[in-house]
XYZ file of C-alpha atoms in Angstrom:
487
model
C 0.000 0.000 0.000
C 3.030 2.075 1.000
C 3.979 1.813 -2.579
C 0.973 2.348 -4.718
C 0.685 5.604 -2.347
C 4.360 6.852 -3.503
C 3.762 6.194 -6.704
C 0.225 8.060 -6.994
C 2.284 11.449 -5.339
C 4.570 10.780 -7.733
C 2.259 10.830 -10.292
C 0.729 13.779 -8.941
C 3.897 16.046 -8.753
C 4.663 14.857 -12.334
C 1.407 15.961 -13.733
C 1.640 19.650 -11.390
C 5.127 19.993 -13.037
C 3.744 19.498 -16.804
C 0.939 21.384 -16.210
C 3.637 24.345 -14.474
C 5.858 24.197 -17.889
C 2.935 24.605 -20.029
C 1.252 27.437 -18.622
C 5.127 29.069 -18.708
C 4.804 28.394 -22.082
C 1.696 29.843 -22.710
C 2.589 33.206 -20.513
C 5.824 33.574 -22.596
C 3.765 33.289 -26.177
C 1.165 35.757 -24.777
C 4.046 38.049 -23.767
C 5.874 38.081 -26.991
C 2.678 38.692 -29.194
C 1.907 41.292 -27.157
C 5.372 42.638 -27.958
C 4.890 42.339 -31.636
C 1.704 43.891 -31.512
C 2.852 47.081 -30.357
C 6.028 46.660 -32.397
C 3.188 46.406 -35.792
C 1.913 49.595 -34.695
C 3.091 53.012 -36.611
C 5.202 54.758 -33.545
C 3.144 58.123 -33.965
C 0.066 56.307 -32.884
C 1.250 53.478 -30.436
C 1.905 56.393 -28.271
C -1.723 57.462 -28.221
C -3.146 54.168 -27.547
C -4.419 53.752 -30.683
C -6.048 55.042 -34.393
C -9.032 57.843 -33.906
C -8.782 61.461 -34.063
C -7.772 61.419 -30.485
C -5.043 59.344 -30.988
C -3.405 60.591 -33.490
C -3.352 64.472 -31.712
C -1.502 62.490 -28.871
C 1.318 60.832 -31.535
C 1.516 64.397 -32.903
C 2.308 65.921 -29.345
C 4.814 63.011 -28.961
C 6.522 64.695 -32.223
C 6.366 67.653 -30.502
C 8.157 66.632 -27.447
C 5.784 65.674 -25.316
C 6.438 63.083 -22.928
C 3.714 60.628 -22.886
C 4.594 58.508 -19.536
C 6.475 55.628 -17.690
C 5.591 53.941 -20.781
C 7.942 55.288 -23.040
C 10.852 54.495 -20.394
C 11.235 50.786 -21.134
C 12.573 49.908 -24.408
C 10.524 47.834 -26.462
C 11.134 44.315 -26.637
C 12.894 43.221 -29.865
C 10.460 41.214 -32.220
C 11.355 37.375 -32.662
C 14.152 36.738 -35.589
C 12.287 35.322 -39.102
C 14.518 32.084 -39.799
C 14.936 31.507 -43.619
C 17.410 30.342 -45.923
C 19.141 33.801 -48.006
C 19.389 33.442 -51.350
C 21.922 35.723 -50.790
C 22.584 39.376 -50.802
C 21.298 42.765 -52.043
C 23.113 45.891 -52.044
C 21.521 49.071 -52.522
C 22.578 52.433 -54.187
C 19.854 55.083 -53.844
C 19.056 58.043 -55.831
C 17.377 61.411 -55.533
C 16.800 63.263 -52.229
C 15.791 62.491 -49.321
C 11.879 61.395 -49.928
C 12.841 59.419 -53.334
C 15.585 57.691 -51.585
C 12.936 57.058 -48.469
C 10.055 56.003 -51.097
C 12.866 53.352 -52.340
C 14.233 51.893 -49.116
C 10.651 51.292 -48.573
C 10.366 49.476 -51.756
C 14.019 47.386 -51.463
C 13.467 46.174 -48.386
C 9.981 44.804 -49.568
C 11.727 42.804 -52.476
C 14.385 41.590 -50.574
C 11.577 40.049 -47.987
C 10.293 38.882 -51.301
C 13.081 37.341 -52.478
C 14.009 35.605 -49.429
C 17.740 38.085 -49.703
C 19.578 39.497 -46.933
C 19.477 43.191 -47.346
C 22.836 45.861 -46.799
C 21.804 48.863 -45.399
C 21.215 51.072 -48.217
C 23.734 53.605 -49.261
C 22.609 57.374 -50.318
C 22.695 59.417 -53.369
C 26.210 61.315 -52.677
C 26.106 62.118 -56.447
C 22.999 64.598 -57.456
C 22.807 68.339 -57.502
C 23.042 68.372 -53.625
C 26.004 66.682 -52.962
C 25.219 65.690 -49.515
C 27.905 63.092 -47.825
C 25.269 62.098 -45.754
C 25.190 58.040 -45.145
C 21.954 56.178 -44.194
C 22.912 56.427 -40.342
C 23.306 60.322 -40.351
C 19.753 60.465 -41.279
C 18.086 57.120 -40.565
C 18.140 55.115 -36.552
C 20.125 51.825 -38.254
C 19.953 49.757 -35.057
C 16.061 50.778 -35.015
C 15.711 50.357 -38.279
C 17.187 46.730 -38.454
C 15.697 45.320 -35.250
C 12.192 46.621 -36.165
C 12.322 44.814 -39.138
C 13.804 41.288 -38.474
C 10.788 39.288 -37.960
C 10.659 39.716 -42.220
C 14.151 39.874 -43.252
C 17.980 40.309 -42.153
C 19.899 43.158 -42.511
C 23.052 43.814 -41.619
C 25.141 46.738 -41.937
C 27.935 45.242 -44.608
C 28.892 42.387 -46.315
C 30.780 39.544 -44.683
C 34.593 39.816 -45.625
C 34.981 37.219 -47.638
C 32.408 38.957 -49.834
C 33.455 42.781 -49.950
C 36.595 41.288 -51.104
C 35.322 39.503 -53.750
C 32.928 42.242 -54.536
C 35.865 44.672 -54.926
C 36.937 42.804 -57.707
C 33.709 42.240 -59.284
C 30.220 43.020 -58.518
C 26.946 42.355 -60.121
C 25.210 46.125 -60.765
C 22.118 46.374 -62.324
C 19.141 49.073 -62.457
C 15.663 47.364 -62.192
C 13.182 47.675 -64.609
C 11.184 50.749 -63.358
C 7.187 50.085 -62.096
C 8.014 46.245 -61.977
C 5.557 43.685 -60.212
C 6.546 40.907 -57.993
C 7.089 38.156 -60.860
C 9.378 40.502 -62.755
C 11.943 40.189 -59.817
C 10.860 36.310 -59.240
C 12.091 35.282 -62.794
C 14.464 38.004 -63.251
C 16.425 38.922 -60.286
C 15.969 36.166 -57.946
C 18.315 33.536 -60.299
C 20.924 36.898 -60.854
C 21.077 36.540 -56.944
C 21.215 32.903 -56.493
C 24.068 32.912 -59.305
C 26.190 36.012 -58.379
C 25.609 35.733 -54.316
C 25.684 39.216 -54.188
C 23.665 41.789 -56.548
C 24.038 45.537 -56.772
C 20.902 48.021 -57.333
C 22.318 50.893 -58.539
C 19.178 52.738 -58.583
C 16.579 52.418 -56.437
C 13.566 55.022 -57.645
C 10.213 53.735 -58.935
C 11.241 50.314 -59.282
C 8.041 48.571 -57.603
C 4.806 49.151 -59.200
C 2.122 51.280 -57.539
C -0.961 48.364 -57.816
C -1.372 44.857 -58.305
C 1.089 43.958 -55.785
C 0.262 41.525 -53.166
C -1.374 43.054 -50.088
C 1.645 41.506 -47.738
C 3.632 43.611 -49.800
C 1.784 46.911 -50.072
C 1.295 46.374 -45.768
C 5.370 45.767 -45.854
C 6.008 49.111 -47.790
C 3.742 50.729 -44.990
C 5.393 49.768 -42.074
C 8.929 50.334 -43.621
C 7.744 53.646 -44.156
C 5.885 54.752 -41.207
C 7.658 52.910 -38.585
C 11.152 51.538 -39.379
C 12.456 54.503 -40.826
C 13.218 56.660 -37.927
C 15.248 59.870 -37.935
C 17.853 59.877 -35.689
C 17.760 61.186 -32.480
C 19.998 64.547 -32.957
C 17.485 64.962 -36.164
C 14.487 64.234 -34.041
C 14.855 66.116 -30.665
C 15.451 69.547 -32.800
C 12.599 68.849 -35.126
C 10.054 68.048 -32.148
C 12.103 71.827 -31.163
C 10.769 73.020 -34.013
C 7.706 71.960 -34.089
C 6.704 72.732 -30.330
C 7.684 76.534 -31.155
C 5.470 76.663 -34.196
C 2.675 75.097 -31.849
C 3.029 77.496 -29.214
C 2.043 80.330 -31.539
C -1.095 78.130 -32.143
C -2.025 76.327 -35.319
C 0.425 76.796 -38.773
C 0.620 76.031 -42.065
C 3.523 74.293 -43.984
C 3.936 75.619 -47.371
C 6.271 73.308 -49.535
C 7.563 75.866 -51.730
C 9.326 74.247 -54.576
C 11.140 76.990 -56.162
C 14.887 75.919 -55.373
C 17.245 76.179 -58.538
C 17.470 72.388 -59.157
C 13.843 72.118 -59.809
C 13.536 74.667 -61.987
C 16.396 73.774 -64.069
C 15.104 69.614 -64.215
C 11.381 70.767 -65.084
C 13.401 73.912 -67.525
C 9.736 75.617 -65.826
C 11.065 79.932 -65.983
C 7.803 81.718 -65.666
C 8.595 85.074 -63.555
C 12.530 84.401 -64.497
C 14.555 86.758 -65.937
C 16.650 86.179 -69.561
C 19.683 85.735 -67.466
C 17.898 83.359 -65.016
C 16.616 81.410 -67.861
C 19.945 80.999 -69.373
C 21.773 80.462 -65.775
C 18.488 77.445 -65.854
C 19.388 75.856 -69.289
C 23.108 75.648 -68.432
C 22.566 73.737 -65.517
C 20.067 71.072 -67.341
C 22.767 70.655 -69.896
C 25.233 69.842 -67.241
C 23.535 67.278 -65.619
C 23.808 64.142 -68.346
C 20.989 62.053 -66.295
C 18.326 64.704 -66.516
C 17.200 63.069 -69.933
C 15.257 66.124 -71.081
C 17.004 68.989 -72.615
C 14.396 70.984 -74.859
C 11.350 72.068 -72.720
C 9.035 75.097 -73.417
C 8.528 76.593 -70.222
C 5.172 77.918 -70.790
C 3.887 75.014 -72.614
C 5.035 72.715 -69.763
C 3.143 75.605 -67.444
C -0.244 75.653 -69.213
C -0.440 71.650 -68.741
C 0.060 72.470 -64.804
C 3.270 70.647 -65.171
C 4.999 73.370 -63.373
C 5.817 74.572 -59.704
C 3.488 77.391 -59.044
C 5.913 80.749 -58.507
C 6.186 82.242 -54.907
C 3.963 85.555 -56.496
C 1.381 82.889 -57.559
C 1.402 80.629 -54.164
C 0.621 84.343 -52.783
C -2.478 84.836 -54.864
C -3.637 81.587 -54.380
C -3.605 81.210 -50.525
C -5.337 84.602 -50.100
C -8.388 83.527 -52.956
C -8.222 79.822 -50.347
C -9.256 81.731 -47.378
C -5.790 82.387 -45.221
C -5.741 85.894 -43.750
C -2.858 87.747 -43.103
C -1.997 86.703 -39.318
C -1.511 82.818 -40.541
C 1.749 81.213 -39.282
C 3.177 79.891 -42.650
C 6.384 77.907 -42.010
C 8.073 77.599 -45.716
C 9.819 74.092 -45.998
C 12.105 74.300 -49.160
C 15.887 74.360 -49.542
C 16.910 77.870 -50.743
C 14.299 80.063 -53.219
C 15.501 80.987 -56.661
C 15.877 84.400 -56.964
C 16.389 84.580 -52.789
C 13.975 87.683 -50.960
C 13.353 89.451 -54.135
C 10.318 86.050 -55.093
C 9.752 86.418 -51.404
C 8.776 89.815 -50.717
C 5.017 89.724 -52.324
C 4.749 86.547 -49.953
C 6.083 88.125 -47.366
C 4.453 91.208 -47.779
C 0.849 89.287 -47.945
C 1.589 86.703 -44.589
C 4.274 88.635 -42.251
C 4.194 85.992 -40.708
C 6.451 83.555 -42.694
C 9.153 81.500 -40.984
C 11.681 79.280 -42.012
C 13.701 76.914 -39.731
C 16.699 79.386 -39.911
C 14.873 81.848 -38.588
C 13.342 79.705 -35.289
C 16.654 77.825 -34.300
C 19.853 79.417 -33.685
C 23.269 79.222 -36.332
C 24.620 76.709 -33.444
C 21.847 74.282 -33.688
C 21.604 74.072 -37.281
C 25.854 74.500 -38.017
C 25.456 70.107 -37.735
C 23.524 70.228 -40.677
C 24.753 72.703 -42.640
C 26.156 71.416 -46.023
C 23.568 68.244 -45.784
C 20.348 69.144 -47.799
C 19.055 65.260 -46.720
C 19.470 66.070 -42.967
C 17.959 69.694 -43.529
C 14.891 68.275 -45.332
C 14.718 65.735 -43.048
C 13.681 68.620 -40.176
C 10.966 70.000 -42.783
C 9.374 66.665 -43.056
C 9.452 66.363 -39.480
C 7.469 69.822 -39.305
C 5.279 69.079 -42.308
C 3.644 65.894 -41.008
C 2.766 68.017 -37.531
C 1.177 71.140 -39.001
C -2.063 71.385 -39.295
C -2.282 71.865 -42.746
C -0.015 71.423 -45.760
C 0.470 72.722 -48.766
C 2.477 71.603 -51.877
C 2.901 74.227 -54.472
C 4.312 70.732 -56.292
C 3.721 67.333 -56.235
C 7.088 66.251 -56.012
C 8.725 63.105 -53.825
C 8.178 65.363 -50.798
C 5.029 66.577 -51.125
C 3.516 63.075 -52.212
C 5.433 61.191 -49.263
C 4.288 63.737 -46.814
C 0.714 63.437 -47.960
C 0.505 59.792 -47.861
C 1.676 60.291 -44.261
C -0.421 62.462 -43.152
C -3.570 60.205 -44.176
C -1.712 57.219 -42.276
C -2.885 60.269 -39.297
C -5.796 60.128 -39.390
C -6.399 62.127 -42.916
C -4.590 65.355 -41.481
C -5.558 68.184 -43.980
C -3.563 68.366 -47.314
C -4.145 70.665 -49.841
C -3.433 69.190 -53.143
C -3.510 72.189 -55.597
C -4.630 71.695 -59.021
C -2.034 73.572 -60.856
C -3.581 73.167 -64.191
C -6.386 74.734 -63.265
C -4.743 77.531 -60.948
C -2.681 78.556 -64.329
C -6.094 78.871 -66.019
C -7.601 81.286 -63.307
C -4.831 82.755 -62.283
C -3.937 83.960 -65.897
C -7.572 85.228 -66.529
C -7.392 86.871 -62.966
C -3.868 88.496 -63.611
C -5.501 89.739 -67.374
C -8.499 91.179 -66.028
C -10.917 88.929 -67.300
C -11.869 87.254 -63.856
C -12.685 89.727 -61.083
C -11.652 89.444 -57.323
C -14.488 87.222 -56.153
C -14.856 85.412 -59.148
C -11.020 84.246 -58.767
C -11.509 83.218 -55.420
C -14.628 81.429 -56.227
C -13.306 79.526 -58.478
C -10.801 78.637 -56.606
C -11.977 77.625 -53.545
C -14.694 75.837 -55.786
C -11.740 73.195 -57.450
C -10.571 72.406 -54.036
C -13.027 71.237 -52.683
C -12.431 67.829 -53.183
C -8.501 68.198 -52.587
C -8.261 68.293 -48.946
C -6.497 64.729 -48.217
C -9.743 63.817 -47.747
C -10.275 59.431 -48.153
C -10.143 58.527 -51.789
C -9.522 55.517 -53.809
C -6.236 55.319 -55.900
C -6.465 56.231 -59.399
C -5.064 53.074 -61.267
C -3.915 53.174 -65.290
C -3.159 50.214 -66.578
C 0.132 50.652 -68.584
C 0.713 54.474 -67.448
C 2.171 54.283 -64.109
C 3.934 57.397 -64.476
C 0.282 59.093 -65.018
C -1.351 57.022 -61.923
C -1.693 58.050 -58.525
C 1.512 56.925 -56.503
C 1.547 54.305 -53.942
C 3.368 56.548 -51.215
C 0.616 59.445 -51.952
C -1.918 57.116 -50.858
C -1.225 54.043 -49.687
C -5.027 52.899 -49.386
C -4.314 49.169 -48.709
C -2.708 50.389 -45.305
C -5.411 52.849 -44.251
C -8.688 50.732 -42.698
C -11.955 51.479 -44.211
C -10.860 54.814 -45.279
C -11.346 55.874 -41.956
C -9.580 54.698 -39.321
C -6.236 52.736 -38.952
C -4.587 49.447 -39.677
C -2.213 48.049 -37.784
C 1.313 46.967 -40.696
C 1.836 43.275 -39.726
């Protein structure tokens, strides 16, 4: 009897013990889903406790500087590792500034994950008009940015050295095939990178198509986007400086004013230019061998709204929107063609116009002096925050920025229809169209162009004509309404 009664404790402390280890075991899962939940969430709204108009004021005050808690004093736990084979590794050259090179990380990093490759941090365009030095960790968190994202893919910061030697002596470079699907890179890439081990993009713009894309993908592009790339922490804590002065003076407006040198030499756009300026333009086009296009009629290219609208016009336009004279414009651009003389009817109209050299000090911004990527990088900082922005051109900026800023909750964007503004503002500026008609008429086109929900406008064949992914990345945003969480 002695036995039998050992035996059944026995039995008893074996069966507590099992059921002990599997309830651990059920804790930890709990715990680390509940980890990569929060991770899945975009970082302006996981703040805020979640999607709603509410929450995303609360992300936005986090921008600003606001602390939000105890919570944000434990780092967050580091999502589990995906395990897969790599079919081996893709280097990255980008190109263009700072929101085409963003818009392409985005994209890389979603066909490496497709291809099953190990990703190199991507290097920056050191070569364009800018000439920036800048590397991917002067603008971008790296450690953030890699941790955040291995539960799809590895990335690691270089090759191994038994491959950056063999890649100095010969590497495998190749631009993709612009606006490519998934089964382009499939059966075309994916055997270059089993064969050569290592393949080089050496351009990295527009290479993914806007639609037709699996939804893992479009959902991967998101999250890359809106919560692995983080600024870095010097670029952060004085854009949340910025941004907490402008909010002090109460609500502001960010008007992207495209009128920097570069962009009006690529689009060869010289309304309001002088003979010299035109010529100073041309000279630059011609000098730049990968801006393809070398004969443009400026006021052709105008009339077709293909052109950034001139400070003087911006001026005329804001006033027939609605925005009085006491509006807090902050001006995100590099430096305007033609410097205070194109800014003095602006000026003159909205005294108050500010520009981030004017609200932090030479000493903050001497760091960034000399590095257009790290400068813009502030501006798109300030851009998302404000409460509404303004593109006078829908350039890699102002598209990024507005597909942001509907990730927000739909934050107001203006998206001006320059075609039309040409058209008014001509018949305004001949004396055709009176005062209030102008204004009218405006106000009447934009009605629909707030950033308001809206489906993507797909052409089959024409992706250069379609709406862009970044500008509205609809497959990310939940019912048009409120948000999804990337996972």
């Amino acid at each position: 009897m002695v036995a039998v009664g050992g035996g059944g404790r026995r039995r008893r402390a074996w069966r507590w013990a099992m059921r002990a280890a599997a309830s651990a075991v059920l804790w930890t899962a709990v715990v680390q889903l509940a980890s990569i939940a929060g991770l899945f969430r975009p970082r302006v709204l996981a703040d805020c406790g979640g999607g709603g108009v509410g929450g995303a004021a609360a992300g936005l005050a986090a921008l600003a500087g606001e602390d939000s808690g105890a919570a944000r004093l434990s780092p967050p736990a580091l999502v589990p590792k995906r395990i897969y084979k790599s079919n081996g590794y893709l280097r990255v050259t980008c190109n263009g500034g700072l929101n085409q090179m963003r818009a392409g990380i985005c994209d890389m990093v979603t066909i490496a994950r497709h291809l099953n490759l190990t990703l190199v941090v991507p290097e920056l365009d050191k070569r364009s008009f800018w000439a920036d030095p800048s590397d991917f960790g002067d603008i971008f968190d790296v450690d953030h940015f890699i941790n955040s994202l291995r539960d799809e893919l590895m990335i690691v910061k270089e090759l191994p050295l038994k491959l950056q030697l063999r890649t100095k002596k010969r590497l495998y470079s190749m631009p993709p095939v612009s606006w490519s699907n998934e089964t382009y890179y499939l059966k075309r890439i994916l055997p270059l990178a089993r064969k050569h081990k290592v393949i080089h993009f050496d351009k990295s713009d527009a290479r993914l198509a806007n639609n037709g894309l699996p939804i893992q993908l479009q959902m991967l592009r998101c999250r890359v986007n809106f919560e692995a790339l983080r600024f870095t922490p010097q670029i952060e804590a004085l854009g949340r400086k910025l941004i907490s002065t402008l909010q002090r003076s109460g609500q502001f407006v960010v008007l992207h004013l495209r009128y920097e040198m570069d962009m009006l030499s690529f689009s060869g756009c010289t309304h309001g230019c002088s003979s010299k300026e035109t010529e100073e333009l041309t000279r630059m086009r011609y000098a730049y061998p990968w801006w393809k296009e070398k004969e443009i009629d400026s006021e052709v290219k105008r009339l077709q709204g293909l052109c950034p609208l001139t400070p003087e016009e911006i001026t005329l336009v804001l006033k027939a929107l609605g925005f009085t004279k006491d509006t807090l414009i902050y001006i995100a651009s590099g430096e305007i063609y033609g410097g205070e003389r194109r800014l003095a009817a602006l000026k003159a109209a909205y005294p108050k116009l500010v520009r981030k050299e004017k609200i932090l000090s030479p000493d903050e911004l001497r760091p960034f002096q000399n590095h257009s990527t790290q400068m813009a990088a502030l501006d798109y900082m300030v851009s998302l925050a404000s409460d509404i922005f303004i593109p006078s051109y829908d350039g890699n900026m102002a598209r990024v920025v507005e597909g942001h800023r509907r990730y927000t909750d739909f934050r107001k964007t203006i998206v001006l229809d320059r075609k039309k503004l040409v058209e008014l503002l001509d018949l305004f500026q001949g004396g055709t169209l009176s005062w209030d008609g102008f204004s009218d008429a405006v106000k009447d086109a934009h009605k629909s162009r707030m950033g308001q929900p809206t489906q993507r406008k797909i052409i089959p064949g024409q992706p250069k004509e379609e709406d862009y992914f970044y500008a509205n990345p609809q497959e990310c945003l939940g019912s048009y309404g409120g948000l999804r969480d990337v996972s």
